[in-house]
Amino acid sequence: MAERPEDLNLPNAVITRIIKEALPDGVNISKEARSAISRAASVFVLYATSCANNFAMKGKRKTLNASDVLSAMEEMEFQRFITPLKEALEAYRREQKGKKEASEQKKKDKDKKTDSEEQDRSRDEDNDEDEERIEEEQNEEDEVDN
Amino acid sequence: MADVAVGKDKCGEQRLVSLPLSRIRVIMKSSPEVSSINQEALVLTAKATELFVQYLATYSYRHGSGKEKKALTYSDLANTAEESETFQFLADILPKKILASKYLKMLKEKREDDEANDDESDDGEAES
């Protein structure tokens, strides 16, 4: 897949919002400054990825994982990011676990519903049989009486 | 793949990550040596990038000359890239700007220096 140049950029609106929330109220950010920060962010991703990949390769793995990214931050001297990143990772894992449990519960409920529908159907059949038997018994009694 | 995560969801809670994971993934994959990326690594990279944007912005603002004007300018960022070790890796993409006239003057001076050196090394040979 060939990437167009703009694909390697991050959306301006989101970048601007992150900057505005970080700076004190009323601070003006020039368009050039915004664009520069956006470019810097893309370069940061590349640098972090390359660094993380080195750790993966050291571990003889082909897939980048969370600990590779954390090690990369340490290496790049962004230790200040490590604690918030670990918190984010915990939150993400909890969220994933919650989603998994919710979908498993849904499946269980669905299976239970299907089972109970089958039970209802067979119960109806049993009732029919019982009714037939009762009728037969009554008939027999009638016969005996006669 | 619904990866676009907005800042706040319907309940007003802070979403984990604001930057779109799909875009982050594209940038990461553009790196030739990378084979595959686990979902957690993707989320962490996106989060780290947000932290980076915040850090770069606040650092540049605090150390920049725009503070009196209550503004963040390009030169604040370029100064950060040049002066801070942590942000050195940005030096190439955030070069300091100089006036065009100053640059032309620098070029001229350099050319004169070069010519002076050439004259010294020449043994009277005519330049072709």
Coordinates of C-alpha atoms in Angstrom, one line a residue:
Chain A
M1 CA 0.0 0.0 0.0
A2 CA 1.6 3.2 -1.1
E3 CA 1.2 6.0 1.4
R4 CA 0.4 9.4 0.2
P5 CA 2.3 12.2 2.0
E6 CA -0.7 13.3 4.0
D7 CA -1.3 9.8 5.4
L8 CA 1.9 10.2 7.4
N9 CA 0.5 13.3 9.1
L10 CA -1.8 13.4 12.1
P11 CA -5.1 15.2 11.9
N12 CA -4.8 18.9 12.6
A13 CA -7.9 19.2 14.7
V14 CA -6.8 16.6 17.2
I15 CA -3.2 17.9 17.4
T16 CA -4.6 21.5 17.9
R17 CA -6.9 20.3 20.7
I18 CA -4.1 18.5 22.5
I19 CA -1.9 21.6 22.3
K20 CA -4.6 23.9 23.5
E21 CA -5.4 21.7 26.5
A22 CA -1.8 21.6 27.5
L23 CA -1.1 25.3 27.3
P24 CA -2.6 28.0 29.6
D25 CA -5.9 29.6 28.5
G26 CA -5.7 32.4 26.0
V27 CA -2.3 31.4 24.5
N28 CA -2.2 31.8 20.8
I29 CA -0.6 29.1 18.7
S30 CA 0.6 30.2 15.3
K31 CA -0.4 28.1 12.3
E32 CA 3.3 27.4 11.6
A33 CA 3.9 26.3 15.2
R34 CA 0.9 23.9 14.9
S35 CA 2.2 22.5 11.7
A36 CA 5.7 22.1 13.1
I37 CA 4.3 20.2 16.2
S38 CA 2.3 17.9 13.9
R39 CA 5.4 17.1 11.9
A40 CA 7.4 16.6 15.0
A41 CA 4.7 14.2 16.3
S42 CA 5.0 12.1 13.1
V43 CA 8.8 12.0 13.5
F44 CA 8.4 11.0 17.1
V45 CA 6.2 8.0 16.0
L46 CA 8.9 6.9 13.6
Y47 CA 11.7 7.3 16.1
A48 CA 9.7 5.5 18.8
T49 CA 8.8 2.6 16.4
S50 CA 12.4 2.2 15.3
C51 CA 13.6 2.1 18.8
A52 CA 10.9 -0.3 20.0
N53 CA 11.6 -2.5 17.1
N54 CA 15.3 -2.8 18.2
F55 CA 14.0 -4.2 21.5
A56 CA 11.7 -6.6 19.8
M57 CA 14.6 -7.9 17.6
K58 CA 16.8 -8.2 20.7
G59 CA 14.0 -10.4 22.1
K60 CA 14.0 -12.4 18.8
R61 CA 10.4 -11.3 18.2
K62 CA 8.8 -10.1 15.0
T63 CA 5.8 -8.4 16.7
L64 CA 6.2 -5.1 18.6
N65 CA 4.6 -5.3 22.0
A66 CA 3.8 -3.0 24.9
S67 CA 7.1 -3.6 26.8
D68 CA 9.1 -2.7 23.6
V69 CA 7.3 0.7 23.5
L70 CA 8.0 1.3 27.2
S71 CA 11.7 0.3 26.7
A72 CA 11.9 2.7 23.8
M73 CA 10.6 5.6 25.9
E74 CA 13.3 4.9 28.4
E75 CA 15.9 4.8 25.7
M76 CA 14.7 8.0 24.1
E77 CA 14.9 9.7 27.5
F78 CA 11.2 10.2 27.9
Q79 CA 11.1 8.5 31.2
R80 CA 8.4 11.0 32.3
F81 CA 6.0 9.2 30.0
I82 CA 6.5 5.8 31.5
T83 CA 4.1 6.1 34.5
P84 CA 1.2 7.6 32.6
L85 CA 1.8 5.0 29.8
K86 CA 1.6 2.1 32.3
E87 CA -1.6 3.5 33.7
A88 CA -3.0 3.8 30.2
L89 CA -2.0 0.2 29.5
E90 CA -3.8 -1.0 32.7
A91 CA -6.9 0.9 31.8
Y92 CA -6.8 -0.5 28.2
R93 CA -6.4 -4.1 29.5
R94 CA -9.3 -3.7 31.9
E95 CA -11.5 -2.3 29.1
Q96 CA -10.6 -5.2 26.9
K97 CA -11.3 -7.7 29.6
G98 CA -14.7 -6.0 30.2
K99 CA -15.6 -6.2 26.5
K100 CA -14.6 -9.9 26.3
E101 CA -16.7 -10.8 29.4
A102 CA -19.6 -8.8 28.0
S103 CA -19.5 -10.6 24.7
E104 CA -19.1 -14.0 26.4
Q105 CA -22.1 -13.2 28.6
K106 CA -24.1 -12.3 25.5
K107 CA -23.2 -15.6 23.9
K108 CA -24.2 -17.5 27.1
D109 CA -27.5 -15.7 27.2
K110 CA -28.1 -16.5 23.6
D111 CA -27.3 -20.1 24.1
K112 CA -29.5 -20.3 27.2
K113 CA -32.4 -18.7 25.2
T114 CA -32.1 -21.3 22.5
D115 CA -32.0 -24.1 25.1
S116 CA -35.1 -22.9 26.9
E117 CA -37.0 -22.5 23.6
E118 CA -36.2 -26.2 22.9
Q119 CA -37.3 -27.1 26.4
D120 CA -40.6 -25.3 26.0
R121 CA -41.2 -27.1 22.7
S122 CA -40.5 -30.6 24.2
R123 CA -42.6 -29.7 27.3
D124 CA -45.6 -28.9 25.1
E125 CA -45.1 -32.2 23.4
D126 CA -45.1 -34.0 26.8
N127 CA -48.3 -32.1 27.8
D128 CA -50.0 -33.3 24.6
E129 CA -49.0 -36.9 25.4
D130 CA -50.3 -36.6 28.9
E131 CA -53.6 -35.2 27.7
E132 CA -54.0 -38.1 25.4
R133 CA -53.3 -40.6 28.2
I134 CA -55.9 -38.9 30.4
E135 CA -58.4 -39.1 27.7
E136 CA -57.7 -42.7 27.2
E137 CA -58.0 -43.4 30.9
Q138 CA -61.4 -41.7 31.0
N139 CA -62.5 -43.6 28.0
E140 CA -61.4 -46.8 29.6
E141 CA -63.4 -45.9 32.8
D142 CA -66.3 -45.1 30.7
E143 CA -66.1 -48.5 29.0
V144 CA -65.8 -50.2 32.3
D145 CA -68.8 -48.5 33.5
N146 CA -70.7 -49.6 30.5
Chain B
M1 CA -12.0 -1.3 12.2
A2 CA -13.4 1.4 14.3
D3 CA -10.2 3.0 15.6
V4 CA -11.0 6.7 15.5
A5 CA -11.2 7.5 19.2
V6 CA -12.6 11.0 20.0
G7 CA -11.6 13.0 23.1
K8 CA -14.8 12.5 25.1
D9 CA -17.4 9.9 24.5
K10 CA -21.2 10.3 25.1
C11 CA -20.9 10.0 28.8
G12 CA -18.3 12.8 28.9
E13 CA -15.6 10.4 30.1
Q14 CA -12.1 10.9 28.9
R15 CA -11.4 8.4 26.1
L16 CA -8.1 6.5 26.4
V17 CA -6.5 7.9 23.3
S18 CA -7.5 10.9 21.0
L19 CA -5.3 10.3 18.0
P20 CA -6.6 7.9 15.4
L21 CA -5.0 4.5 15.8
S22 CA -5.3 3.7 12.1
R23 CA -3.2 6.7 11.2
I24 CA -0.6 5.9 13.9
R25 CA -0.5 2.4 12.5
V26 CA 0.2 3.7 8.9
I27 CA 3.1 5.8 10.2
M28 CA 4.6 2.9 12.2
K29 CA 4.3 0.5 9.3
S30 CA 6.1 2.9 7.0
S31 CA 9.2 1.9 8.9
P32 CA 10.8 -0.9 6.8
E33 CA 12.1 -3.2 9.5
V34 CA 8.8 -3.5 11.3
S35 CA 6.9 -6.7 10.6
S36 CA 3.9 -6.5 12.9
I37 CA 2.5 -4.5 15.7
N38 CA 0.5 -5.8 18.6
Q39 CA -2.6 -3.8 19.5
E40 CA -1.3 -2.8 22.9
A41 CA 1.9 -1.4 21.3
L42 CA -0.3 0.6 19.0
V43 CA -2.4 2.1 21.8
L44 CA 0.7 2.9 23.8
T45 CA 2.5 4.6 20.9
A46 CA -0.6 6.7 20.2
K47 CA -0.8 7.7 23.9
A48 CA 3.0 8.4 24.0
T49 CA 2.6 10.7 20.9
E50 CA -0.1 12.7 22.7
L51 CA 2.2 13.0 25.8
F52 CA 4.9 14.1 23.4
V53 CA 2.8 16.8 21.8
Q54 CA 1.9 18.2 25.2
Y55 CA 5.5 18.1 26.4
L56 CA 6.9 19.7 23.3
A57 CA 4.2 22.5 23.4
T58 CA 4.6 23.3 27.1
Y59 CA 8.4 23.1 27.1
S60 CA 8.7 25.4 24.1
Y61 CA 6.2 27.8 25.5
R62 CA 8.0 28.0 28.9
H63 CA 11.4 28.5 27.3
G64 CA 10.3 30.6 24.5
S65 CA 10.3 34.3 23.9
G66 CA 6.6 34.3 23.0
K67 CA 5.7 34.0 26.7
E68 CA 5.4 37.7 27.1
K69 CA 3.2 37.9 24.1
K70 CA 1.1 34.9 25.3
A71 CA 1.9 33.1 22.1
L72 CA 3.7 30.0 20.9
T73 CA 5.6 30.6 17.7
Y74 CA 7.6 28.5 15.3
S75 CA 10.9 29.9 16.5
D76 CA 10.1 28.7 20.1
L77 CA 9.9 25.2 18.7
A78 CA 13.0 25.6 16.6
N79 CA 14.9 26.9 19.7
T80 CA 13.8 23.9 21.7
A81 CA 15.0 21.5 19.0
E82 CA 18.4 23.1 18.9
E83 CA 18.9 23.7 22.6
S84 CA 17.3 20.8 24.4
E85 CA 19.1 17.4 24.2
T86 CA 15.8 15.6 24.6
F87 CA 14.4 17.2 21.5
Q88 CA 17.6 17.1 19.4
F89 CA 16.2 14.5 17.1
L90 CA 13.9 17.2 15.8
A91 CA 16.7 19.6 14.8
D92 CA 16.6 18.7 11.1
I93 CA 12.9 19.1 10.7
L94 CA 12.6 22.3 12.8
P95 CA 15.5 24.3 11.6
K96 CA 16.0 27.8 12.8
K97 CA 15.0 30.5 10.4
I98 CA 17.2 33.3 9.4
L99 CA 16.5 36.3 7.1
A100 CA 17.1 35.6 3.5
S101 CA 19.4 38.5 3.2
K102 CA 21.5 37.2 6.1
Y103 CA 21.7 33.7 4.4
L104 CA 22.8 35.2 1.0
K105 CA 25.4 37.2 2.9
M106 CA 26.6 34.0 4.5
L107 CA 26.8 32.3 1.1
K108 CA 28.7 35.1 -0.3
E109 CA 31.2 35.1 2.5
K110 CA 31.7 31.4 2.2
R111 CA 32.3 31.7 -1.6
E112 CA 34.9 34.3 -1.0
D113 CA 36.6 32.1 1.6
D114 CA 36.6 29.2 -0.8
E115 CA 38.1 31.3 -3.6
A116 CA 40.8 32.6 -1.3
N117 CA 41.8 29.0 -0.5
D118 CA 41.8 28.0 -4.1
D119 CA 44.1 30.9 -5.0
E120 CA 46.6 29.8 -2.3
S121 CA 46.7 26.2 -3.6
D122 CA 46.9 27.2 -7.3
D123 CA 50.4 27.3 -8.7
G124 CA 49.6 30.1 -11.0
E125 CA 47.5 27.8 -13.2
A126 CA 44.8 29.5 -15.1
E127 CA 41.3 28.6 -14.1
S128 CA 39.3 26.9 -16.8

